[in-house]
Coordinates of C-alpha atoms in Angstrom, one line a residue:
X1 CA 16.0 -18.4 -19.1
X2 CA 18.1 -17.4 -16.1
X3 CA 19.0 -13.8 -15.2
X4 CA 22.7 -12.9 -14.9
X5 CA 23.4 -11.7 -11.4
X6 CA 26.2 -9.3 -10.8
X7 CA 26.9 -8.5 -7.1
X8 CA 27.9 -4.9 -6.5
X9 CA 29.6 -3.7 -3.3
X10 CA 30.0 0.1 -2.5
X11 CA 30.0 2.4 0.5
X12 CA 26.9 4.4 1.3
X13 CA 27.4 8.1 0.4
X14 CA 25.3 9.1 3.4
X15 CA 26.4 6.8 6.3
X16 CA 29.4 4.9 5.0
X17 CA 27.9 1.4 5.5
X18 CA 28.7 -1.3 2.9
X19 CA 26.0 -1.6 0.3
X20 CA 25.8 -5.1 -1.3
X21 CA 23.3 -5.6 -4.0
X22 CA 22.4 -7.0 -7.4
X23 CA 23.8 -4.9 -10.2
X24 CA 20.5 -5.2 -12.1
X25 CA 18.8 -3.0 -9.5
X26 CA 19.3 0.4 -7.9
X27 CA 21.7 0.3 -5.0
X28 CA 20.3 1.4 -1.6
X29 CA 21.3 1.5 2.0
X30 CA 19.4 -0.7 4.5
X31 CA 20.7 1.2 7.4
X32 CA 19.8 4.8 6.5
X33 CA 17.6 4.2 3.4
X34 CA 19.7 6.3 1.1
X35 CA 18.4 5.9 -2.5
X36 CA 15.5 3.7 -1.3
X37 CA 13.2 5.5 -3.8
X38 CA 15.5 7.0 -6.5
X39 CA 12.6 7.9 -8.8
X40 CA 10.5 9.6 -6.1
X41 CA 6.7 9.8 -5.9
X42 CA 4.9 9.6 -9.2
X43 CA 3.3 12.9 -10.1
X44 CA -0.4 12.5 -10.7
X45 CA -1.6 13.8 -14.1
X46 CA -4.4 16.0 -12.8
X47 CA -5.7 17.8 -9.7
X48 CA -8.6 15.4 -9.4
X49 CA -6.3 12.4 -9.4
X50 CA -4.0 14.0 -6.8
X51 CA -6.9 14.8 -4.5
X52 CA -8.2 11.2 -4.8
X53 CA -4.7 9.8 -4.0
X54 CA -4.5 12.1 -0.9
X55 CA -8.0 11.1 0.2
X56 CA -7.3 7.4 -0.3
X57 CA -4.2 7.7 1.9
X58 CA -5.8 9.8 4.6
X59 CA -8.9 7.6 5.0
X60 CA -6.8 4.4 4.6
X61 CA -4.6 5.6 7.5
X62 CA -7.7 6.5 9.6
X63 CA -9.3 3.1 9.1
X64 CA -6.1 1.3 9.8
X65 CA -5.7 3.2 13.1
X66 CA -9.3 2.3 14.1
X67 CA -8.8 -1.4 13.3
X68 CA -5.4 -1.4 15.2
X69 CA -7.2 0.1 18.2
X70 CA -9.7 -2.7 18.2
X71 CA -12.4 -1.1 16.1
X72 CA -14.7 -3.2 13.9
X73 CA -14.3 -3.2 10.2
X74 CA -17.7 -3.9 8.6
X75 CA -19.7 -2.7 5.6
X76 CA -22.3 -0.1 6.4
X77 CA -24.2 2.6 4.6
X78 CA -23.6 6.0 6.3
X79 CA -24.9 9.5 5.8
X80 CA -22.1 10.3 3.4
X81 CA -23.1 7.4 1.1
X82 CA -26.7 8.4 1.2
X83 CA -25.8 12.0 0.3
X84 CA -23.6 10.7 -2.5
X85 CA -26.6 8.8 -3.9
X86 CA -28.7 12.0 -3.8
X87 CA -26.1 13.9 -5.7
X88 CA -25.8 11.1 -8.2
X89 CA -29.6 11.2 -8.7
X90 CA -29.4 14.9 -9.3
X91 CA -26.8 14.3 -12.0
X92 CA -29.1 11.9 -13.7
X93 CA -32.0 14.4 -13.1
X94 CA -30.1 17.0 -15.1
X95 CA -29.7 14.4 -18.0
X96 CA -33.5 13.8 -17.8
X97 CA -34.1 17.6 -17.9
X98 CA -32.0 17.9 -21.0
X99 CA -33.9 15.1 -22.7
X100 CA -37.2 16.7 -21.7
X101 CA -36.1 20.2 -23.0
X102 CA -34.8 18.7 -26.2
X103 CA -38.0 16.8 -26.8
X104 CA -40.1 20.0 -26.1
X105 CA -38.0 22.0 -28.6
X106 CA -38.3 19.4 -31.3
X107 CA -42.1 19.0 -30.9
X108 CA -42.9 22.6 -30.2
X109 CA -40.7 24.2 -32.9
X110 CA -40.6 21.5 -35.6
X111 CA -39.3 23.2 -38.7
X112 CA -38.1 26.2 -36.9
X113 CA -34.6 27.4 -35.7
X114 CA -35.1 25.9 -32.2
X115 CA -35.3 22.5 -33.8
X116 CA -31.5 22.5 -34.0
X117 CA -31.2 23.3 -30.3
X118 CA -33.6 20.5 -29.5
X119 CA -31.5 18.0 -31.5
X120 CA -28.3 19.2 -29.7
X121 CA -30.0 18.8 -26.3
X122 CA -31.3 15.3 -27.2
X123 CA -27.9 14.2 -28.5
X124 CA -26.2 15.5 -25.3
X125 CA -28.8 13.7 -23.1
X126 CA -28.2 10.5 -25.1
X127 CA -24.5 10.7 -24.5
X128 CA -25.0 11.4 -20.7
X129 CA -27.6 8.7 -20.2
X130 CA -27.0 6.3 -17.3
X131 CA -26.2 3.0 -18.9
X132 CA -24.7 -0.3 -17.7
X133 CA -21.3 -1.4 -19.0
X134 CA -21.1 -4.1 -21.6
X135 CA -18.7 -7.0 -22.1
X136 CA -15.2 -6.1 -23.5
X137 CA -15.0 -6.9 -27.2
X138 CA -11.2 -7.2 -27.7
X139 CA -10.2 -9.8 -25.1
X140 CA -10.8 -13.5 -24.7
X141 CA -14.0 -14.3 -22.8
X142 CA -14.6 -17.5 -21.0
X143 CA -17.9 -19.0 -20.0
X144 CA -18.6 -22.0 -17.8
X145 CA -18.5 -24.5 -20.7
X146 CA -15.0 -23.1 -21.7
X147 CA -13.4 -23.4 -18.3
X148 CA -15.4 -25.6 -15.8
X149 CA -12.4 -26.0 -13.5
X150 CA -11.7 -22.3 -13.2
X151 CA -15.4 -21.5 -12.7
X152 CA -15.6 -24.2 -10.0
X153 CA -12.7 -22.6 -8.2
X154 CA -14.3 -19.2 -8.5
X155 CA -17.6 -20.6 -7.1
X156 CA -15.8 -22.1 -4.2
X157 CA -14.1 -18.8 -3.4
X158 CA -17.4 -17.0 -3.8
X159 CA -19.0 -19.3 -1.2
X160 CA -16.2 -18.5 1.2
X161 CA -16.8 -14.8 0.5
X162 CA -20.6 -15.1 1.1
X163 CA -21.7 -14.3 -2.4
X164 CA -22.3 -16.0 -5.7
X165 CA -19.9 -16.6 -8.6
X166 CA -19.5 -14.8 -11.9
X167 CA -21.1 -15.3 -15.3
X168 CA -18.1 -14.5 -17.5
X169 CA -14.3 -14.3 -17.1
X170 CA -12.3 -12.0 -19.3
X171 CA -8.5 -12.4 -19.7
X172 CA -6.4 -9.3 -20.6
X173 CA -2.9 -8.1 -20.6
X174 CA -2.9 -5.8 -17.5
X175 CA -1.1 -6.4 -14.3
X176 CA -4.3 -6.2 -12.4
X177 CA -7.7 -7.9 -11.8
X178 CA -11.2 -6.5 -11.4
X179 CA -14.9 -7.2 -11.2
X180 CA -17.9 -5.4 -12.5
X181 CA -21.6 -5.7 -13.3
X182 CA -22.5 -5.6 -17.0
X183 CA -25.8 -5.5 -18.9
X184 CA -29.3 -4.5 -17.8
X185 CA -29.6 -7.7 -15.6
X186 CA -26.4 -6.9 -13.7
X187 CA -24.5 -10.0 -14.7
X188 CA -21.1 -10.4 -13.2
X189 CA -17.7 -10.2 -15.0
X190 CA -14.4 -11.1 -13.5
X191 CA -11.3 -9.8 -15.4
X192 CA -8.0 -11.5 -14.8
X193 CA -4.8 -9.8 -16.0
X194 CA -2.7 -12.6 -17.3
X195 CA 0.6 -11.0 -16.3
X196 CA -0.6 -10.8 -12.7
X197 CA -2.2 -14.3 -12.7
X198 CA 1.0 -15.9 -14.0
X199 CA 3.3 -14.6 -11.3
X200 CA 1.1 -15.7 -8.5
X201 CA 1.2 -19.1 -6.7
X202 CA -2.0 -21.1 -6.7
X203 CA -2.8 -20.0 -3.1
X204 CA -2.1 -16.4 -4.0
X205 CA -4.4 -16.7 -7.0
X206 CA -7.1 -17.9 -4.6
X207 CA -6.4 -14.8 -2.4
X208 CA -6.7 -12.6 -5.6
X209 CA -10.1 -14.2 -6.4
X210 CA -11.2 -13.7 -2.8
X211 CA -10.3 -10.0 -2.9
X212 CA -12.2 -9.4 -6.2
X213 CA -15.3 -11.4 -5.2
X214 CA -15.2 -9.7 -1.8
X215 CA -16.3 -6.5 -3.6
X216 CA -19.6 -8.2 -4.4
X217 CA -20.0 -9.3 -0.9
X218 CA -19.1 -6.0 0.8
X219 CA -20.4 -3.4 -1.7
X220 CA -18.9 -0.2 -2.8
X221 CA -21.0 2.8 -3.6
X222 CA -18.6 4.2 -6.1
X223 CA -19.1 1.2 -8.3
X224 CA -22.9 0.9 -7.7
X225 CA -25.4 1.5 -10.5
X226 CA -26.5 5.0 -9.4
X227 CA -23.2 6.5 -8.3
X228 CA -21.1 4.6 -10.8
X229 CA -23.2 5.7 -13.8
X230 CA -23.2 9.3 -12.4
X231 CA -19.4 9.3 -12.4
X232 CA -19.4 8.2 -16.1
X233 CA -21.9 11.0 -16.9
X234 CA -19.6 13.6 -15.2
X235 CA -16.6 12.3 -17.1
X236 CA -18.6 12.8 -20.3
X237 CA -19.4 16.4 -19.2
X238 CA -15.7 17.0 -18.7
X239 CA -15.0 15.7 -22.2
X240 CA -17.8 17.9 -23.8
X241 CA -16.4 21.0 -22.0
X242 CA -12.8 20.6 -23.1
X243 CA -11.6 23.9 -24.5
X244 CA -11.4 24.4 -28.2
X245 CA -7.8 24.5 -29.6
X246 CA -6.6 27.7 -31.3
X247 CA -9.8 29.5 -30.7
X248 CA -11.2 32.5 -32.5
X249 CA -12.5 35.5 -30.5
X250 CA -16.0 34.0 -30.3
X251 CA -14.6 30.6 -29.4
X252 CA -12.3 32.1 -26.7
X253 CA -15.5 33.5 -25.1
X254 CA -17.1 30.1 -25.3
X255 CA -14.0 28.5 -23.8
X256 CA -14.2 30.9 -20.8
X257 CA -17.9 29.9 -20.2
X258 CA -17.1 26.2 -20.6
X259 CA -14.2 26.6 -18.2
X260 CA -16.6 27.8 -15.5
X261 CA -18.9 24.9 -16.1
X262 CA -16.0 22.5 -16.2
X263 CA -14.9 23.8 -12.7
X264 CA -18.5 23.1 -11.5
X265 CA -18.4 19.6 -12.8
X266 CA -15.0 18.9 -11.3
X267 CA -16.3 20.3 -8.0
X268 CA -19.2 17.8 -8.1
X269 CA -16.8 15.0 -8.8
X270 CA -14.5 16.1 -5.9
X271 CA -17.6 16.2 -3.6
X272 CA -18.6 12.7 -4.6
X273 CA -15.0 11.6 -4.0
X274 CA -15.1 13.0 -0.4
X275 CA -18.5 11.5 0.3
X276 CA -17.6 8.0 -1.0
X277 CA -13.9 7.6 -0.5
X278 CA -14.0 6.5 3.1
X279 CA -16.5 3.8 2.3
X280 CA -14.4 2.8 -0.7
X281 CA -11.3 2.4 1.4
X282 CA -13.4 0.3 3.9
X283 CA -14.5 -1.9 1.0
X284 CA -10.9 -2.5 -0.1
X285 CA -9.9 -3.5 3.4
X286 CA -12.9 -5.8 3.7
X287 CA -12.1 -7.3 0.3
X288 CA -8.5 -8.0 1.6
X289 CA -10.1 -9.7 4.6
X290 CA -12.1 -11.9 2.3
X291 CA -8.9 -12.6 0.4
X292 CA -7.3 -13.8 3.6
X293 CA -10.3 -15.9 4.5
X294 CA -10.2 -17.6 1.2
X295 CA -6.5 -18.1 0.6
X296 CA -5.0 -17.4 4.1
X297 CA -3.5 -14.2 5.6
X298 CA -0.1 -15.2 4.4
X299 CA -1.1 -15.7 0.8
X300 CA -3.1 -12.4 0.8
X301 CA 0.0 -10.5 2.1
X302 CA 2.2 -12.2 -0.5
X303 CA -0.3 -11.4 -3.2
X304 CA -0.1 -7.7 -2.3
X305 CA 3.7 -8.0 -2.3
X306 CA 3.5 -9.2 -5.9
X307 CA 1.6 -6.0 -6.8
X308 CA 4.6 -4.0 -5.7
X309 CA 6.5 -5.7 -8.5
X310 CA 4.1 -4.4 -11.2
X311 CA 6.8 -2.1 -12.6
X312 CA 9.2 -5.0 -12.8
X313 CA 6.5 -7.0 -14.6
X314 CA 6.1 -4.2 -17.2
X315 CA 9.9 -4.0 -17.6
X316 CA 10.2 -7.7 -18.1
X317 CA 7.4 -7.8 -20.7
X318 CA 8.7 -4.8 -22.5
X319 CA 12.1 -6.6 -22.8
X320 CA 10.3 -9.5 -24.5
X321 CA 8.4 -7.1 -26.8
X322 CA 11.7 -5.5 -27.8
X323 CA 13.3 -8.9 -28.4
X324 CA 10.3 -9.9 -30.6
X325 CA 10.6 -6.7 -32.6
X326 CA 14.3 -7.2 -33.2
X327 CA 13.5 -10.8 -34.4
X328 CA 11.2 -9.6 -37.1
X329 CA 7.7 -10.7 -38.1
X330 CA 8.4 -14.4 -37.9
X331 CA 9.5 -14.1 -34.3
X332 CA 6.7 -11.7 -33.3
X333 CA 3.3 -12.0 -31.8
X334 CA 2.1 -14.7 -34.3
X335 CA 4.8 -17.1 -33.2
X336 CA 3.1 -19.4 -30.6
X337 CA 6.4 -20.7 -29.3
X338 CA 7.6 -17.2 -28.4
X339 CA 4.1 -16.4 -27.0
X340 CA 4.1 -19.5 -24.8
X341 CA 7.6 -18.7 -23.6
X342 CA 6.7 -15.1 -22.7
X343 CA 5.1 -16.3 -19.5
X344 CA 8.0 -18.6 -18.6
X345 CA 10.4 -15.8 -19.1
X346 CA 8.2 -13.4 -17.0
X347 CA 8.0 -15.8 -14.1
X348 CA 11.8 -16.5 -14.2
X349 CA 12.5 -12.8 -14.2
X350 CA 10.2 -12.1 -11.2
X351 CA 11.5 -15.1 -9.3
X352 CA 15.1 -13.8 -9.8
X353 CA 14.3 -10.5 -8.0
X354 CA 16.3 -10.7 -4.8
X355 CA 14.7 -10.2 -1.4
X356 CA 16.8 -7.1 -0.9
X357 CA 15.1 -5.5 -3.9
X358 CA 11.7 -6.6 -2.7
X359 CA 12.4 -4.9 0.6
X360 CA 13.4 -1.7 -1.2
X361 CA 10.1 -1.8 -3.1
X362 CA 8.2 -2.2 0.2
X363 CA 9.9 0.7 1.8
X364 CA 9.6 2.9 -1.3
X365 CA 6.0 2.0 -1.6
X366 CA 5.4 3.1 2.0
X367 CA 7.2 6.4 1.3
X368 CA 5.3 7.2 -1.9
X369 CA 2.0 5.7 -0.9
X370 CA 2.0 3.0 -3.6
X371 CA -1.4 1.8 -4.5
X372 CA -3.1 0.0 -7.4
X373 CA -4.8 3.2 -8.5
X374 CA -5.8 6.5 -7.1
X375 CA -8.8 5.0 -5.2
X376 CA -7.1 2.2 -3.4
X377 CA -5.5 2.5 0.0
X378 CA -1.7 2.4 -0.1
X379 CA -0.5 -1.2 -0.4
X380 CA 1.6 -1.1 2.8
X381 CA -1.4 0.0 4.7
X382 CA -3.4 -2.9 3.3
X383 CA -0.7 -5.3 4.4
X384 CA -0.6 -3.8 7.9
X385 CA -4.4 -4.2 8.2
X386 CA -4.2 -7.8 7.2
X387 CA -1.6 -8.4 9.9
X388 CA -3.8 -7.0 12.7
X389 CA -5.0 -9.8 14.9
X390 CA -4.4 -13.5 14.5
X391 CA -3.6 -14.8 11.0
X392 CA -6.3 -16.9 9.4
X393 CA -5.8 -20.2 7.5
X394 CA -7.2 -20.8 4.0
X395 CA -10.7 -22.1 3.6
X396 CA -10.1 -22.8 -0.1
X397 CA -7.1 -24.8 -1.4
X398 CA -6.1 -26.0 -4.9
X399 CA -4.3 -29.3 -5.5
X400 CA -1.8 -29.9 -8.3
X401 CA -4.4 -31.7 -10.5
X402 CA -6.9 -28.8 -10.3
X403 CA -4.1 -26.3 -10.9
X404 CA -3.0 -28.2 -14.0
X405 CA -6.6 -28.4 -15.3
X406 CA -7.2 -24.7 -14.9
X407 CA -3.9 -23.9 -16.6
X408 CA -5.0 -26.1 -19.6
X409 CA -8.4 -24.2 -19.7
X410 CA -6.5 -20.9 -19.8
X411 CA -3.9 -22.0 -22.4
X412 CA -5.6 -20.6 -25.5
X413 CA -6.5 -17.3 -23.7
X414 CA -3.0 -16.9 -22.3
X415 CA -1.6 -17.5 -25.8
X416 CA -3.8 -14.9 -27.4
X417 CA -2.9 -12.4 -24.7
X418 CA 0.8 -13.1 -25.1
X419 CA 0.6 -12.6 -28.9
X420 CA -1.2 -9.3 -28.4
X421 CA 1.4 -8.1 -25.9
X422 CA 4.3 -9.0 -28.2
X423 CA 2.5 -7.2 -31.1
X424 CA 1.1 -4.1 -29.3
X425 CA 3.0 -3.8 -26.0
X426 CA 1.9 -4.0 -22.4
X427 CA -1.6 -2.9 -21.6
X428 CA -2.0 0.1 -19.2

């Protein structure tokens, strides 16, 4: 499936220079950067998210300046991280207090009106309890017996990162990848977004694995057991304190009281963000260093370049989803042929993106502070940090035979994910 390329030539409205480009993409001027970012910065949905994005950029720029000036980038536990841990313990202490008060009401006033209050407090404490995450239930899960080649590669990258491998690999439809601990024993889960995995070269895939496993090696307080579960409890508080719609007079008074408490909760979350964000940015930069050590500096930079194409990936997949919908049920997500070709079409679409459009995305990303989410440093800062100093070669490589074996192990999972995308659309 090859894209139709239509060359467009027009004068720049700002400086008059000739603009030559692919008609599939927005025209822009290399000389004066007219229309380099036609959509403008994406507005964050809430104040908390906007604050996080601003903090991520500020601390990302500060750390990059320190590294560029010869400073050392290493994982360390500072006073802010300790204070964040204390606040997180206080959040959990409040949950324990609710449980204790609820238990006292139930025991002391069994059969009386206060019994209802006790049950409410116990229910709330149960919802807020610190609990580890579980395995996802709606995506393909691979264990060592299912994909020995892939797990062997992950183990080799883990050794290069100075940590151990993972226990389970999940495959989903996001243009992303992540790691987390699950269960009471803190087992390790690696999640690979198949749209991202498919558009990466083998060496870029190794860099991606290096980045994710680098989080285990370098640590990140925001995702630790104490602080991470406190964040989830605070999010539950925000949900509980959401205002009631179309309130009566009594409910309006309750909404006003809840609004005050909600502001307090948001204030605690913002304080935790300020205390942990710098360490979180450092962890991302260190994970990128691990990506470079595993797959090479060049592969790590290219992998981040691919992340800039995430919107193009979503557009290409949505085009396939729309084509499947127009073709009817027979051509939809249950058709293995169409599901298998989904990835071929995606790779062909991404490979057809010209270098001029990739450069526009780099410059637009720098202007708007593009990042994977509101807690990552902007992508262009991560690339600049990787380029500081001498480039490093790969310590892990993957030959064609191994690459083919891993692709075969992922075949069923990639088919299931493709069918789901064609049926339900692209995952957020």
